[in-house]
Amino acid sequence: MQNRKILLGITGGIAAYKSAIIASKLKKLGYDIYVVMTENATKIISPIVFETLTGNKVYVEMFKQIDYTEVEHIELAKKVDLIVVAPATYNIIGKIANGIADDMLTTVISAFKKDKFFALAMNTNMYENPILQENIVKLKNNGYKFIDATSGELACKTIGKGRMAEPEDIVIKIENYFNKKDILKGKKVLITAGRTEEAIDPIRYMSNRSTGKMGYSLAKAAKLYGADVTLISGPTNLKKIDGIKTINIKTANEMYEETLKKYDNMDLVIMSAAVADYKVKEYSNEKIKKQDDDLTLKLTRNPDILFELGKMKKNQYLVGFAAESSNLIKNSLGKLKRKNLDMIIANNVSGFSSDENKAYIILDENKIIELETMQKNELAFKILDKIIEYKINL
């Protein structure tokens, strides 16, 4: 293993004593560990413990420097590959979510451009506080990663959710992160996202409520796994993702044409866009005037992009999405077979405009994997992990 560098951030939660186990295990696995502690954390466990375990200086105070030629918080942010905060308390989540950097740890986190994990740990009432949950969603939407708390007896003697995950589980999460980071390196991945718009006249169009969040989350996750990602996006309010080639389209026909141009060279194709099934048969070049009678629009079928890709499939691994309002599994299985897909992600239409989604990963009648409701950026990694698991040669 390469000599990966991890910054372990330790805050003033009672679970700070478990952080010594995390540091020890990571050190034994060959990681180079740097520790930053808050002042309150030093009242629970001594920095000497971590200096002994890691062989590196422990950082606590912002301005207690020996070498004034280096700005320590910036140098640390440049030096490490990953930040893991364990325990991550209510206090530090609130600070980072609201842009507060008033000590060494929050300042390093704020200056760090790579991935950051927070291992949650706090009293159950604090964990259930809506403000915390809002802050977690805000951070997740900005790329921060979380290791959720578990249920059990807490230090305050109450029973509930808030215990920090066991050190062994946290170490496994870190190991999985590094081992999978380049797992799609050298692979070409095509993802479609968002909705399409079908013009009726110069100012009106037909569309749907898709936000594009699922497709964009998949694109980000595939990029993190090392893939060469192309994103074909219908209209959304989402920001363009750095490092990903994005092709913007509006109509189903435009998405069809752009997808066909790229399809032959792809290893993995994930069609998560909500493509309009129909368009108006006769587009009006002028605005349609309001009349006393009802207006009738004649619709004609758009190309079924996924069906066409299934017919042309060679070595590509082809994944589709099924958004259904009823008979979710039955209808999704039918689509899987009819369109010659390798995998289909089934979800209820209620997830269209939400940050969360509950989905089923379906490979055939005997392989239906039900997932819990989760943030779409978390679901993206679950989907990619299953694709990698079942497509050995991808």
mmCIF file of C-alpha atoms in Angstrom:
data_model
loop_
_atom_site.group_PDB
_atom_site.id
_atom_site.type_symbol
_atom_site.label_atom_id
_atom_site.label_comp_id
_atom_site.label_asym_id
_atom_site.label_seq_id
_atom_site.Cartn_x
_atom_site.Cartn_y
_atom_site.Cartn_z
ATOM 1 C CA MET A 1 0.000 0.000 0.000
ATOM 2 C CA GLN A 2 1.122 3.506 -0.737
ATOM 3 C CA ASN A 3 2.039 5.606 2.260
ATOM 4 C CA ARG A 4 -1.300 7.395 2.579
ATOM 5 C CA LYS A 5 -1.477 10.324 4.991
ATOM 6 C CA ILE A 6 -4.548 10.787 7.179
ATOM 7 C CA LEU A 7 -5.387 13.667 9.463
ATOM 8 C CA LEU A 8 -7.331 12.395 12.471
ATOM 9 C CA GLY A 9 -9.360 15.192 14.042
ATOM 10 C CA ILE A 10 -10.391 14.662 17.656
ATOM 11 C CA THR A 11 -13.044 16.782 19.361
ATOM 12 C CA GLY A 12 -14.283 17.034 22.940
ATOM 13 C CA GLY A 13 -16.757 14.161 22.925
ATOM 14 C CA ILE A 14 -16.402 11.389 25.495
ATOM 15 C CA ALA A 15 -15.750 8.961 22.604
ATOM 16 C CA ALA A 16 -12.370 10.673 22.094
ATOM 17 C CA TYR A 17 -10.740 7.838 24.016
ATOM 18 C CA LYS A 18 -11.737 5.469 21.181
ATOM 19 C CA SER A 19 -9.779 7.618 18.751
ATOM 20 C CA ALA A 20 -6.569 6.171 20.171
ATOM 21 C CA ILE A 21 -7.692 2.748 18.911
ATOM 22 C CA ILE A 22 -8.401 4.211 15.465
ATOM 23 C CA ALA A 23 -4.964 5.849 15.331
ATOM 24 C CA SER A 24 -3.256 2.634 16.430
ATOM 25 C CA LYS A 25 -5.046 0.434 13.899
ATOM 26 C CA LEU A 26 -4.437 2.825 11.014
ATOM 27 C CA LYS A 27 -0.761 3.122 11.920
ATOM 28 C CA LYS A 28 -0.414 -0.683 11.919
ATOM 29 C CA LEU A 29 -2.004 -0.785 8.460
ATOM 30 C CA GLY A 30 0.747 1.488 7.161
ATOM 31 C CA TYR A 31 -0.950 4.880 7.157
ATOM 32 C CA ASP A 32 0.921 7.984 8.250
ATOM 33 C CA ILE A 33 -1.274 9.635 10.893
ATOM 34 C CA TYR A 34 -1.354 13.294 11.881
ATOM 35 C CA VAL A 35 -3.565 14.295 14.793
ATOM 36 C CA VAL A 36 -5.273 17.612 15.427
ATOM 37 C CA MET A 37 -7.125 17.944 18.732
ATOM 38 C CA THR A 38 -9.462 20.603 20.031
ATOM 39 C CA GLU A 39 -8.646 22.040 23.437
ATOM 40 C CA ASN A 40 -11.623 20.208 24.982
ATOM 41 C CA ALA A 41 -10.395 16.914 23.537
ATOM 42 C CA THR A 42 -7.132 17.275 25.467
ATOM 43 C CA LYS A 43 -9.155 17.260 28.699
ATOM 44 C CA ILE A 44 -10.456 13.786 27.872
ATOM 45 C CA ILE A 45 -7.279 12.161 26.531
ATOM 46 C CA SER A 46 -3.702 13.421 26.498
ATOM 47 C CA PRO A 47 -1.972 14.426 23.230
ATOM 48 C CA ILE A 48 1.008 12.378 24.456
ATOM 49 C CA VAL A 49 -1.006 9.226 23.766
ATOM 50 C CA PHE A 50 -1.345 10.125 20.093
ATOM 51 C CA GLU A 51 2.236 11.300 19.696
ATOM 52 C CA THR A 52 3.335 7.923 21.054
ATOM 53 C CA LEU A 53 0.984 5.960 18.797
ATOM 54 C CA THR A 54 1.644 7.911 15.578
ATOM 55 C CA GLY A 55 5.220 9.087 15.992
ATOM 56 C CA ASN A 56 4.095 12.547 14.858
ATOM 57 C CA LYS A 57 3.549 15.842 16.597
ATOM 58 C CA VAL A 58 -0.011 16.496 17.780
ATOM 59 C CA TYR A 59 -1.474 19.886 16.840
ATOM 60 C CA VAL A 60 -3.767 21.756 19.228
ATOM 61 C CA GLU A 61 -3.122 25.503 19.240
ATOM 62 C CA MET A 62 -3.251 27.673 16.129
ATOM 63 C CA PHE A 63 -0.353 29.991 16.925
ATOM 64 C CA LYS A 64 2.003 27.918 19.050
ATOM 65 C CA GLN A 65 4.599 27.377 16.332
ATOM 66 C CA ILE A 66 8.245 26.479 16.428
ATOM 67 C CA ASP A 67 8.885 27.048 12.721
ATOM 68 C CA TYR A 68 7.410 30.412 11.731
ATOM 69 C CA THR A 69 8.305 29.859 8.071
ATOM 70 C CA GLU A 70 5.304 27.496 7.756
ATOM 71 C CA VAL A 71 1.626 28.270 8.266
ATOM 72 C CA GLU A 72 0.769 25.007 9.991
ATOM 73 C CA HIS A 73 -2.911 24.698 9.162
ATOM 74 C CA ILE A 74 -2.216 25.281 5.453
ATOM 75 C CA GLU A 75 0.745 22.897 5.421
ATOM 76 C CA LEU A 76 -1.343 20.183 7.071
ATOM 77 C CA ALA A 77 -4.134 20.706 4.553
ATOM 78 C CA LYS A 78 -1.615 20.230 1.729
ATOM 79 C CA LYS A 79 0.117 17.257 3.299
ATOM 80 C CA VAL A 80 -2.695 14.761 3.959
ATOM 81 C CA ASP A 81 -4.917 12.686 1.653
ATOM 82 C CA LEU A 82 -7.978 12.443 3.889
ATOM 83 C CA ILE A 83 -9.429 14.008 7.032
ATOM 84 C CA VAL A 84 -11.339 11.837 9.506
ATOM 85 C CA VAL A 85 -12.994 13.564 12.472
ATOM 86 C CA ALA A 86 -13.767 11.052 15.221
ATOM 87 C CA PRO A 87 -15.661 11.852 17.315
ATOM 88 C CA ALA A 88 -17.583 14.462 15.337
ATOM 89 C CA THR A 89 -19.742 16.352 17.810
ATOM 90 C CA TYR A 90 -22.808 18.538 17.414
ATOM 91 C CA ASN A 91 -20.522 21.530 17.907
ATOM 92 C CA ILE A 92 -18.035 20.843 15.123
ATOM 93 C CA ILE A 93 -20.763 19.879 12.629
ATOM 94 C CA GLY A 94 -22.448 23.205 13.320
ATOM 95 C CA LYS A 95 -19.213 25.141 12.957
ATOM 96 C CA ILE A 96 -18.176 23.604 9.637
ATOM 97 C CA ALA A 97 -21.714 23.790 8.196
ATOM 98 C CA ASN A 98 -21.801 27.510 8.938
ATOM 99 C CA GLY A 99 -18.277 28.430 7.870
ATOM 100 C CA ILE A 100 -16.777 28.950 11.322
ATOM 101 C CA ALA A 101 -13.020 28.319 11.634
ATOM 102 C CA ASP A 102 -11.977 29.415 15.114
ATOM 103 C CA ASP A 103 -9.422 26.777 16.120
ATOM 104 C CA MET A 104 -6.761 24.576 14.547
ATOM 105 C CA LEU A 105 -9.079 21.715 13.576
ATOM 106 C CA THR A 106 -11.880 23.760 11.996
ATOM 107 C CA THR A 107 -9.322 25.884 10.154
ATOM 108 C CA VAL A 108 -7.536 22.868 8.659
ATOM 109 C CA ILE A 109 -10.868 21.356 7.595
ATOM 110 C CA SER A 110 -11.896 24.635 5.970
ATOM 111 C CA ALA A 111 -8.636 24.778 3.991
ATOM 112 C CA PHE A 112 -8.764 21.113 2.886
ATOM 113 C CA LYS A 113 -9.972 20.412 -0.666
ATOM 114 C CA LYS A 114 -10.099 16.607 -0.567
ATOM 115 C CA ASP A 115 -12.547 14.272 1.160
ATOM 116 C CA LYS A 116 -13.563 14.607 4.792
ATOM 117 C CA PHE A 117 -15.288 11.997 6.983
ATOM 118 C CA PHE A 118 -17.233 12.789 10.154
ATOM 119 C CA ALA A 119 -17.866 9.925 12.616
ATOM 120 C CA LEU A 120 -20.895 11.224 14.501
ATOM 121 C CA ALA A 121 -21.010 10.962 18.311
ATOM 122 C CA MET A 122 -23.302 12.823 20.716
ATOM 123 C CA ASN A 123 -26.291 12.608 23.055
ATOM 124 C CA THR A 124 -29.470 11.204 21.481
ATOM 125 C CA ASN A 125 -31.422 14.445 21.910
ATOM 126 C CA MET A 126 -28.623 16.359 20.179
ATOM 127 C CA TYR A 127 -28.493 13.763 17.406
ATOM 128 C CA GLU A 128 -32.243 14.102 16.833
ATOM 129 C CA ASN A 129 -32.139 17.912 16.880
ATOM 130 C CA PRO A 130 -33.480 19.182 13.509
ATOM 131 C CA ILE A 131 -30.692 21.766 13.355
ATOM 132 C CA LEU A 132 -28.061 19.006 13.382
ATOM 133 C CA GLN A 133 -29.916 17.060 10.713
ATOM 134 C CA GLU A 134 -30.157 20.190 8.536
ATOM 135 C CA ASN A 135 -26.420 20.787 8.971
ATOM 136 C CA ILE A 136 -25.644 17.186 8.019
ATOM 137 C CA VAL A 137 -27.715 17.468 4.835
ATOM 138 C CA LYS A 138 -25.998 20.762 4.018
ATOM 139 C CA LEU A 139 -22.550 19.210 4.418
ATOM 140 C CA LYS A 140 -23.468 16.062 2.494
ATOM 141 C CA ASN A 141 -24.675 18.213 -0.377
ATOM 142 C CA ASN A 142 -21.225 19.827 -0.375
ATOM 143 C CA GLY A 143 -19.361 16.534 -0.556
ATOM 144 C CA TYR A 144 -18.700 15.777 3.120
ATOM 145 C CA LYS A 145 -18.998 12.121 4.116
ATOM 146 C CA PHE A 146 -20.489 10.719 7.312
ATOM 147 C CA ILE A 147 -20.052 7.582 9.383
ATOM 148 C CA ASP A 148 -23.352 7.423 11.185
ATOM 149 C CA ALA A 149 -23.743 6.970 14.924
ATOM 150 C CA THR A 150 -25.088 3.696 16.304
ATOM 151 C CA SER A 151 -27.681 2.940 18.996
ATOM 152 C CA GLY A 152 -26.907 1.795 22.518
ATOM 153 C CA GLU A 153 -26.185 3.040 26.019
ATOM 154 C CA LEU A 154 -24.511 6.437 25.960
ATOM 155 C CA ALA A 155 -22.143 8.032 28.451
ATOM 156 C CA CYS A 156 -25.093 9.977 29.914
ATOM 157 C CA LYS A 157 -26.720 6.583 30.720
ATOM 158 C CA THR A 158 -29.564 7.084 28.256
ATOM 159 C CA ILE A 159 -30.375 4.507 25.589
ATOM 160 C CA GLY A 160 -30.621 5.733 22.033
ATOM 161 C CA LYS A 161 -28.767 6.686 18.884
ATOM 162 C CA GLY A 162 -25.584 8.686 19.259
ATOM 163 C CA ARG A 163 -22.747 6.258 19.996
ATOM 164 C CA MET A 164 -19.750 6.675 17.733
ATOM 165 C CA ALA A 165 -19.251 3.717 15.406
ATOM 166 C CA GLU A 166 -16.758 1.167 16.696
ATOM 167 C CA PRO A 167 -13.107 1.910 15.802
ATOM 168 C CA GLU A 168 -12.913 -1.281 13.735
ATOM 169 C CA ASP A 169 -15.868 -0.173 11.591
ATOM 170 C CA ILE A 170 -14.391 3.281 11.078
ATOM 171 C CA VAL A 171 -11.078 1.774 9.978
ATOM 172 C CA ILE A 172 -12.917 -0.492 7.509
ATOM 173 C CA LYS A 173 -14.676 2.568 6.034
ATOM 174 C CA ILE A 174 -11.302 4.261 5.538
ATOM 175 C CA GLU A 175 -9.761 1.147 4.022
ATOM 176 C CA ASN A 176 -12.685 0.791 1.602
ATOM 177 C CA TYR A 177 -12.381 4.442 0.640
ATOM 178 C CA PHE A 178 -8.735 4.139 -0.373
ATOM 179 C CA ASN A 179 -8.988 0.704 -1.955
ATOM 180 C CA LYS A 180 -11.912 1.712 -4.168
ATOM 181 C CA LYS A 181 -10.741 5.183 -5.053
ATOM 182 C CA ASP A 182 -9.183 4.141 -8.376
ATOM 183 C CA ILE A 183 -11.260 1.031 -9.014
ATOM 184 C CA LEU A 184 -12.727 2.481 -12.249
ATOM 185 C CA LYS A 185 -9.473 4.014 -13.432
ATOM 186 C CA GLY A 186 -9.143 3.708 -17.201
ATOM 187 C CA LYS A 187 -12.863 2.990 -17.667
ATOM 188 C CA LYS A 188 -15.147 5.188 -19.726
ATOM 189 C CA VAL A 189 -18.490 5.904 -18.109
ATOM 190 C CA LEU A 190 -21.485 7.615 -19.711
ATOM 191 C CA ILE A 191 -24.276 8.949 -17.503
ATOM 192 C CA THR A 192 -27.466 10.752 -18.480
ATOM 193 C CA ALA A 193 -29.204 13.045 -16.018
ATOM 194 C CA GLY A 194 -32.037 15.496 -15.597
ATOM 195 C CA ARG A 195 -35.249 15.911 -17.520
ATOM 196 C CA THR A 196 -35.959 16.658 -21.161
ATOM 197 C CA GLU A 197 -38.191 19.436 -22.486
ATOM 198 C CA GLU A 198 -40.483 19.083 -25.502
ATOM 199 C CA ALA A 199 -41.529 22.421 -27.021
ATOM 200 C CA ILE A 200 -45.192 23.116 -27.785
ATOM 201 C CA ASP A 201 -44.712 26.637 -29.075
ATOM 202 C CA PRO A 202 -41.985 29.297 -28.615
ATOM 203 C CA ILE A 203 -42.777 29.747 -24.877
ATOM 204 C CA ARG A 204 -44.430 26.503 -23.726
ATOM 205 C CA TYR A 205 -43.085 23.005 -23.301
ATOM 206 C CA MET A 206 -43.858 19.635 -21.718
ATOM 207 C CA SER A 207 -41.490 18.210 -19.101
ATOM 208 C CA ASN A 208 -41.329 16.511 -15.697
ATOM 209 C CA ARG A 209 -40.061 17.179 -12.166
ATOM 210 C CA SER A 210 -36.679 15.470 -12.354
ATOM 211 C CA THR A 211 -33.939 17.575 -10.729
ATOM 212 C CA GLY A 212 -30.961 15.643 -12.134
ATOM 213 C CA LYS A 213 -29.527 15.110 -8.623
ATOM 214 C CA MET A 214 -29.290 11.333 -8.984
ATOM 215 C CA GLY A 215 -27.401 11.473 -12.266
ATOM 216 C CA TYR A 216 -25.055 14.199 -11.066
ATOM 217 C CA SER A 217 -24.370 12.224 -7.870
ATOM 218 C CA LEU A 218 -23.528 9.162 -9.970
ATOM 219 C CA ALA A 219 -21.187 11.228 -12.137
ATOM 220 C CA LYS A 220 -19.357 12.579 -9.076
ATOM 221 C CA ALA A 221 -19.065 9.103 -7.552
ATOM 222 C CA ALA A 222 -17.738 7.564 -10.779
ATOM 223 C CA LYS A 223 -15.183 10.351 -11.043
ATOM 224 C CA LEU A 224 -14.064 9.709 -7.452
ATOM 225 C CA TYR A 225 -13.603 6.043 -8.375
ATOM 226 C CA GLY A 226 -11.228 7.122 -11.137
ATOM 227 C CA ALA A 227 -13.449 6.823 -14.213
ATOM 228 C CA ASP A 228 -13.346 8.999 -17.318
ATOM 229 C CA VAL A 229 -16.905 10.352 -17.064
ATOM 230 C CA THR A 230 -19.126 11.923 -19.696
ATOM 231 C CA LEU A 231 -22.397 13.439 -18.480
ATOM 232 C CA ILE A 232 -25.258 14.150 -20.870
ATOM 233 C CA SER A 233 -27.558 16.488 -18.992
ATOM 234 C CA GLY A 234 -30.998 17.832 -19.632
ATOM 235 C CA PRO A 235 -32.045 21.121 -18.012
ATOM 236 C CA THR A 236 -31.258 21.308 -14.273
ATOM 237 C CA ASN A 237 -30.401 23.920 -11.657
ATOM 238 C CA LEU A 238 -27.226 22.045 -10.694
ATOM 239 C CA LYS A 239 -23.700 23.345 -11.053
ATOM 240 C CA LYS A 240 -21.367 21.853 -13.622
ATOM 241 C CA ILE A 241 -19.001 19.295 -12.074
ATOM 242 C CA ASP A 242 -15.301 20.086 -12.412
ATOM 243 C CA GLY A 243 -13.345 17.450 -14.300
ATOM 244 C CA ILE A 244 -16.383 15.899 -15.999
ATOM 245 C CA LYS A 245 -17.188 16.453 -19.656
ATOM 246 C CA THR A 246 -20.791 17.678 -19.708
ATOM 247 C CA ILE A 247 -22.982 17.813 -22.803
ATOM 248 C CA ASN A 248 -26.113 19.908 -22.330
ATOM 249 C CA ILE A 249 -29.262 19.021 -24.245
ATOM 250 C CA LYS A 250 -32.960 19.867 -24.051
ATOM 251 C CA THR A 251 -35.041 17.381 -26.006
ATOM 252 C CA ALA A 252 -35.301 13.611 -26.039
ATOM 253 C CA ASN A 253 -34.076 13.548 -29.639
ATOM 254 C CA GLU A 254 -30.988 15.553 -28.693
ATOM 255 C CA MET A 255 -30.247 13.171 -25.829
ATOM 256 C CA TYR A 256 -30.729 10.209 -28.175
ATOM 257 C CA GLU A 257 -28.304 11.616 -30.746
ATOM 258 C CA GLU A 258 -25.614 12.549 -28.209
ATOM 259 C CA THR A 259 -25.874 9.189 -26.442
ATOM 260 C CA LEU A 260 -25.481 7.258 -29.693
ATOM 261 C CA LYS A 261 -22.369 9.286 -30.563
ATOM 262 C CA LYS A 262 -20.660 8.195 -27.334
ATOM 263 C CA TYR A 263 -22.107 4.727 -26.786
ATOM 264 C CA ASP A 264 -19.676 2.519 -28.727
ATOM 265 C CA ASN A 265 -16.631 3.716 -26.755
ATOM 266 C CA MET A 266 -18.139 3.268 -23.289
ATOM 267 C CA ASP A 267 -17.534 0.556 -20.702
ATOM 268 C CA LEU A 268 -20.410 1.532 -18.423
ATOM 269 C CA VAL A 269 -23.592 3.392 -19.339
ATOM 270 C CA ILE A 270 -26.062 4.553 -16.668
ATOM 271 C CA MET A 271 -29.265 6.076 -18.004
ATOM 272 C CA SER A 272 -30.743 7.991 -15.082
ATOM 273 C CA ALA A 273 -32.330 10.850 -17.060
ATOM 274 C CA ALA A 274 -36.113 11.235 -17.029
ATOM 275 C CA VAL A 275 -36.711 11.321 -20.780
ATOM 276 C CA ALA A 276 -40.083 12.441 -22.140
ATOM 277 C CA ASP A 277 -41.914 9.558 -23.808
ATOM 278 C CA TYR A 278 -43.882 11.899 -26.081
ATOM 279 C CA LYS A 279 -43.596 15.213 -27.912
ATOM 280 C CA VAL A 280 -46.199 17.293 -29.747
ATOM 281 C CA LYS A 281 -46.830 16.055 -33.254
ATOM 282 C CA GLU A 282 -47.030 19.543 -34.706
ATOM 283 C CA TYR A 283 -44.931 22.318 -33.153
ATOM 284 C CA SER A 284 -46.393 25.811 -33.479
ATOM 285 C CA ASN A 285 -43.926 28.463 -34.617
ATOM 286 C CA GLU A 286 -46.127 31.099 -33.033
ATOM 287 C CA LYS A 287 -47.551 31.291 -29.540
ATOM 288 C CA ILE A 288 -50.827 29.387 -29.375
ATOM 289 C CA LYS A 289 -53.561 31.876 -28.533
ATOM 290 C CA LYS A 290 -56.100 31.182 -25.818
ATOM 291 C CA GLN A 291 -59.491 30.255 -27.234
ATOM 292 C CA ASP A 292 -62.962 29.698 -25.813
ATOM 293 C CA ASP A 293 -62.832 25.977 -26.659
ATOM 294 C CA ASP A 294 -60.585 23.296 -25.193
ATOM 295 C CA LEU A 295 -57.141 22.878 -26.702
ATOM 296 C CA THR A 296 -56.201 19.459 -28.026
ATOM 297 C CA LEU A 297 -52.571 18.526 -28.554
ATOM 298 C CA LYS A 298 -51.643 15.489 -30.629
ATOM 299 C CA LEU A 299 -48.591 13.672 -29.280
ATOM 300 C CA THR A 300 -46.151 11.355 -31.001
ATOM 301 C CA ARG A 301 -43.617 8.939 -29.524
ATOM 302 C CA ASN A 302 -40.042 9.955 -28.816
ATOM 303 C CA PRO A 303 -37.298 7.387 -29.436
ATOM 304 C CA ASP A 304 -36.916 4.874 -26.597
ATOM 305 C CA ILE A 305 -33.222 5.525 -25.971
ATOM 306 C CA LEU A 306 -32.717 2.709 -23.481
ATOM 307 C CA PHE A 307 -34.445 0.167 -25.736
ATOM 308 C CA GLU A 308 -32.241 1.160 -28.665
ATOM 309 C CA LEU A 309 -29.083 0.939 -26.562
ATOM 310 C CA GLY A 310 -30.105 -2.535 -25.381
ATOM 311 C CA LYS A 311 -30.423 -3.696 -29.001
ATOM 312 C CA MET A 312 -26.987 -2.311 -29.910
ATOM 313 C CA LYS A 313 -25.206 -3.472 -26.734
ATOM 314 C CA LYS A 314 -21.859 -5.205 -27.220
ATOM 315 C CA ASN A 315 -19.474 -5.077 -24.280
ATOM 316 C CA GLN A 316 -21.112 -2.203 -22.427
ATOM 317 C CA TYR A 317 -22.615 -2.724 -18.983
ATOM 318 C CA LEU A 318 -26.017 -1.046 -19.353
ATOM 319 C CA VAL A 319 -27.952 0.260 -16.348
ATOM 320 C CA GLY A 320 -31.404 1.813 -16.457
ATOM 321 C CA PHE A 321 -33.741 3.489 -13.994
ATOM 322 C CA ALA A 322 -37.428 2.788 -13.474
ATOM 323 C CA ALA A 323 -39.575 5.398 -11.740
ATOM 324 C CA GLU A 324 -42.968 3.858 -11.024
ATOM 325 C CA SER A 325 -46.099 4.870 -9.113
ATOM 326 C CA SER A 326 -47.367 1.278 -8.725
ATOM 327 C CA ASN A 327 -46.215 -2.347 -9.170
ATOM 328 C CA LEU A 328 -42.641 -1.155 -8.785
ATOM 329 C CA ILE A 329 -40.800 -4.496 -8.837
ATOM 330 C CA LYS A 330 -42.992 -6.152 -11.475
ATOM 331 C CA ASN A 331 -42.804 -3.228 -13.873
ATOM 332 C CA SER A 332 -39.066 -2.803 -13.325
ATOM 333 C CA LEU A 333 -38.367 -6.482 -14.018
ATOM 334 C CA GLY A 334 -40.351 -6.196 -17.242
ATOM 335 C CA LYS A 335 -38.305 -3.195 -18.301
ATOM 336 C CA LEU A 336 -35.054 -4.973 -17.392
ATOM 337 C CA LYS A 337 -35.851 -7.889 -19.712
ATOM 338 C CA ARG A 338 -37.576 -5.954 -22.492
ATOM 339 C CA LYS A 339 -34.737 -3.485 -22.881
ATOM 340 C CA ASN A 340 -31.871 -5.987 -22.471
ATOM 341 C CA LEU A 341 -30.395 -4.260 -19.416
ATOM 342 C CA ASP A 342 -27.743 -5.640 -17.078
ATOM 343 C CA MET A 343 -29.181 -3.846 -14.048
ATOM 344 C CA ILE A 344 -32.116 -1.615 -13.258
ATOM 345 C CA ILE A 345 -32.574 0.775 -10.354
ATOM 346 C CA ALA A 346 -36.221 0.856 -9.287
ATOM 347 C CA ASN A 347 -37.629 3.727 -7.287
ATOM 348 C CA ASN A 348 -40.971 5.347 -6.574
ATOM 349 C CA VAL A 349 -41.770 8.593 -8.389
ATOM 350 C CA SER A 350 -41.958 10.340 -4.982
ATOM 351 C CA GLY A 351 -38.139 10.564 -5.006
ATOM 352 C CA PHE A 352 -38.086 12.770 -8.110
ATOM 353 C CA SER A 353 -37.734 16.168 -6.482
ATOM 354 C CA SER A 354 -36.127 15.059 -3.199
ATOM 355 C CA ASP A 355 -32.528 14.901 -1.975
ATOM 356 C CA GLU A 356 -33.283 11.394 -0.714
ATOM 357 C CA ASN A 357 -34.368 8.237 -2.459
ATOM 358 C CA LYS A 358 -35.331 4.687 -1.604
ATOM 359 C CA ALA A 359 -34.339 2.263 -4.312
ATOM 360 C CA TYR A 360 -34.111 -1.380 -5.293
ATOM 361 C CA ILE A 361 -31.153 -2.680 -7.274
ATOM 362 C CA ILE A 362 -32.445 -5.422 -9.585
ATOM 363 C CA LEU A 363 -30.347 -7.824 -11.650
ATOM 364 C CA ASP A 364 -32.996 -10.543 -12.177
ATOM 365 C CA GLU A 365 -35.928 -12.170 -10.337
ATOM 366 C CA ASN A 366 -33.550 -13.762 -7.839
ATOM 367 C CA LYS A 367 -31.300 -10.748 -7.220
ATOM 368 C CA ILE A 368 -33.377 -7.883 -5.870
ATOM 369 C CA ILE A 369 -31.512 -5.749 -3.344
ATOM 370 C CA GLU A 370 -33.628 -3.414 -1.218
ATOM 371 C CA LEU A 371 -31.790 -0.346 0.045
ATOM 372 C CA GLU A 372 -32.725 1.956 2.896
ATOM 373 C CA THR A 373 -33.847 5.523 2.216
ATOM 374 C CA MET A 374 -30.672 7.579 1.882
ATOM 375 C CA GLN A 375 -29.223 10.735 0.376
ATOM 376 C CA LYS A 376 -28.799 10.466 -3.382
ATOM 377 C CA ASN A 377 -25.047 11.064 -3.165
ATOM 378 C CA GLU A 378 -24.807 8.037 -0.837
ATOM 379 C CA LEU A 379 -27.064 5.971 -3.096
ATOM 380 C CA ALA A 380 -24.765 6.724 -6.037
ATOM 381 C CA PHE A 381 -21.884 4.917 -4.326
ATOM 382 C CA LYS A 382 -24.143 1.973 -3.398
ATOM 383 C CA ILE A 383 -25.150 1.597 -7.041
ATOM 384 C CA LEU A 384 -21.561 1.782 -8.313
ATOM 385 C CA ASP A 385 -20.402 -0.687 -5.662
ATOM 386 C CA LYS A 386 -23.015 -3.209 -6.827
ATOM 387 C CA ILE A 387 -22.107 -2.677 -10.484
ATOM 388 C CA ILE A 388 -18.457 -3.308 -9.654
ATOM 389 C CA GLU A 389 -19.370 -6.351 -7.556
ATOM 390 C CA TYR A 390 -21.420 -8.035 -10.283
ATOM 391 C CA LYS A 391 -19.442 -6.929 -13.323
ATOM 392 C CA ILE A 392 -16.090 -8.451 -12.445
ATOM 393 C CA ASN A 393 -14.326 -7.402 -15.650
ATOM 394 C CA LEU A 394 -15.617 -3.840 -15.778
#
